[in-house]
Short mmCIF file of C-alpha atoms in Angstrom, two decimals:
data_model
loop_
_atom_site.label_atom_id
_atom_site.label_comp_id
_atom_site.label_asym_id
_atom_site.label_seq_id
_atom_site.Cartn_x
_atom_site.Cartn_y
_atom_site.Cartn_z
CA MET A 65 194.91 116.10 29.55
CA PHE A 66 195.40 117.62 33.00
CA ARG A 67 198.84 118.85 33.89
CA ALA A 68 199.74 120.13 37.32
CA ARG A 69 200.85 123.74 37.26
CA THR A 70 204.39 124.41 38.34
CA HIS A 71 205.57 127.39 40.37
CA ARG A 72 206.88 128.96 37.15
CA ASP A 73 203.44 128.55 35.47
CA ARG A 74 201.73 130.25 38.41
CA ALA A 75 204.17 133.15 38.29
CA ARG A 76 203.38 133.75 34.60
CA HIS A 77 199.63 133.18 34.98
CA PRO A 78 198.55 134.28 38.45
CA GLY A 79 195.04 133.50 39.60
CA LEU A 80 192.37 136.03 40.39
CA ALA A 81 189.38 136.08 42.73
CA ILE A 82 186.54 138.55 42.95
CA LEU A 83 184.46 137.87 46.03
CA LEU A 84 181.87 139.82 47.96
CA LYS A 85 183.03 140.44 51.51
CA ASP A 86 179.92 138.87 53.02
CA ARG A 87 180.64 135.67 51.07
CA ILE A 88 184.00 134.99 52.70
CA ALA A 89 182.36 134.13 56.03
CA ASP A 90 182.23 130.49 54.93
CA VAL A 91 185.80 129.57 55.85
CA ALA A 92 185.84 126.27 53.96
CA GLN A 93 184.63 127.95 50.77
CA PHE A 94 187.14 130.77 51.22
CA VAL A 95 190.03 128.33 51.71
CA GLU A 96 188.97 126.42 48.58
CA THR A 97 188.90 129.71 46.64
CA VAL A 98 192.40 130.56 47.86
CA ARG A 99 193.60 127.14 46.70
CA GLN A 100 192.05 127.64 43.28
CA VAL A 101 193.63 131.08 42.92
CA ALA A 102 196.99 129.72 44.04
CA ALA A 103 196.66 127.14 41.28
CA GLY A 104 196.12 129.95 38.76
CA ALA A 105 192.33 129.77 38.48
CA THR A 106 189.98 132.71 38.22
CA VAL A 107 187.09 132.66 40.67
CA ILE A 108 184.27 135.18 40.46
CA ASP A 109 181.45 135.24 42.97
CA PRO A 110 178.17 134.22 41.27
CA GLN A 111 176.44 137.29 42.71
CA VAL A 112 179.01 139.54 41.02
CA VAL A 113 178.38 137.78 37.71
CA ARG A 114 174.60 138.23 38.09
CA GLN A 115 175.04 141.93 38.79
CA LEU A 116 177.30 142.35 35.77
CA LEU A 117 174.87 140.54 33.48
CA ARG A 118 171.80 142.37 34.71
CA ARG A 119 171.79 145.61 32.80
CA GLU A 120 169.50 148.15 34.37
CA ASP A 121 167.78 150.66 32.13
CA PRO A 122 168.61 154.05 33.70
CA THR A 123 165.23 155.39 32.59
CA SER A 124 163.51 152.84 34.86
CA ARG A 125 164.16 155.34 37.68
CA LEU A 126 161.97 157.92 35.98
CA ALA A 127 158.37 158.56 37.00
CA PRO A 128 155.85 157.69 34.28
CA ARG A 129 155.24 161.37 33.47
CA ASP A 130 159.00 162.04 33.30
CA ARG A 131 159.32 159.13 30.87
CA GLU A 132 156.45 160.54 28.82
CA VAL A 133 158.14 163.97 28.68
CA LEU A 134 161.46 162.41 27.70
CA SER A 135 159.73 160.38 24.98
CA LEU A 136 158.35 163.59 23.50
CA VAL A 137 161.77 165.26 23.76
CA THR A 138 163.23 162.36 21.75
CA GLU A 139 160.66 163.08 19.05
CA GLY A 140 162.05 166.62 18.79
CA HIS A 141 159.16 168.51 20.40
CA SER A 142 159.84 171.86 22.04
CA ASN A 143 158.93 172.44 25.67
CA ALA A 144 155.95 174.52 24.53
CA ALA A 145 154.72 171.72 22.26
CA ILE A 146 155.18 169.14 25.03
CA ALA A 147 153.25 171.36 27.45
CA ALA A 148 150.39 171.74 24.97
CA GLN A 149 150.28 168.01 24.22
CA LEU A 150 150.26 167.05 27.92
CA PHE A 151 147.93 169.92 28.97
CA VAL A 152 150.46 171.31 31.45
CA THR A 153 152.44 174.53 31.70
CA GLU A 154 155.91 175.00 30.24
CA ALA A 155 157.12 175.44 33.82
CA ALA A 156 155.83 171.92 34.58
CA VAL A 157 157.71 170.57 31.56
CA ASP A 158 160.85 172.37 32.75
CA LYS A 159 160.41 170.77 36.17
CA HIS A 160 160.03 167.30 34.60
CA ILE A 161 163.14 167.85 32.50
CA GLY A 162 165.04 168.87 35.65
CA ASN A 163 163.82 165.67 37.33
CA ILE A 164 164.95 163.66 34.33
CA PHE A 165 168.43 165.16 34.42
CA SER A 166 168.68 164.52 38.15
CA LYS A 167 167.44 160.92 38.03
CA LEU A 168 169.74 160.11 35.10
CA GLY A 169 172.71 161.61 36.95
CA LEU A 170 173.24 164.45 34.47
CA PRO A 171 174.52 167.49 36.37
CA PRO A 172 175.02 170.79 34.55
CA ASN A 173 178.04 170.41 32.30
CA GLU A 174 179.46 172.92 29.85
CA ASP A 175 180.97 170.15 27.74
CA GLN A 176 177.76 168.18 27.12
CA ASN A 177 174.23 168.96 26.08
CA ARG A 178 172.14 167.23 28.77
CA HIS A 179 169.12 167.03 26.48
CA VAL A 180 171.11 165.03 23.95
CA VAL A 181 172.61 162.75 26.61
CA ALA A 182 169.14 162.14 28.11
CA VAL A 183 167.72 161.30 24.67
CA LEU A 184 170.59 158.90 23.94
CA THR A 185 170.11 157.24 27.34
CA TYR A 186 166.38 156.84 26.63
CA LEU A 187 166.98 155.39 23.18
CA ASP A 188 169.71 153.05 24.47
CA GLY A 189 167.35 151.78 27.18
CA ARG A 190 164.61 151.16 24.63
CA SER A 191 166.95 149.23 22.33
CA ALA A 192 168.16 147.06 25.25
CA THR A 193 164.59 146.13 26.26
CA GLY A 194 162.92 146.07 22.89
#
């Protein structure tokens, strides 16, 4: 059963709108949204919902070789072992690991071990896609 909301109801349960600024150009749609919010409704722009539901794997920003290096790090291999397995120098592995930290947004931090955070990010991304 529909019941019109009174002023007192709206005061206790205010509405909410989350809109993208480029979406408010449609005046009629914006006015309708304002009416809905004034009536206590919650209105969320569909584009905002899509962005919230689409979970990007942070490791998708990694180059294939960086992803390969990180995969070997997750298996517990040392830099020397990774270098031997990939037929590259340890300096190249160090450079890939630096790229991984940068692309995952892991600046030097005394409170966290970046290797561990990178491994957890990799494993979390694999569990979300697999």
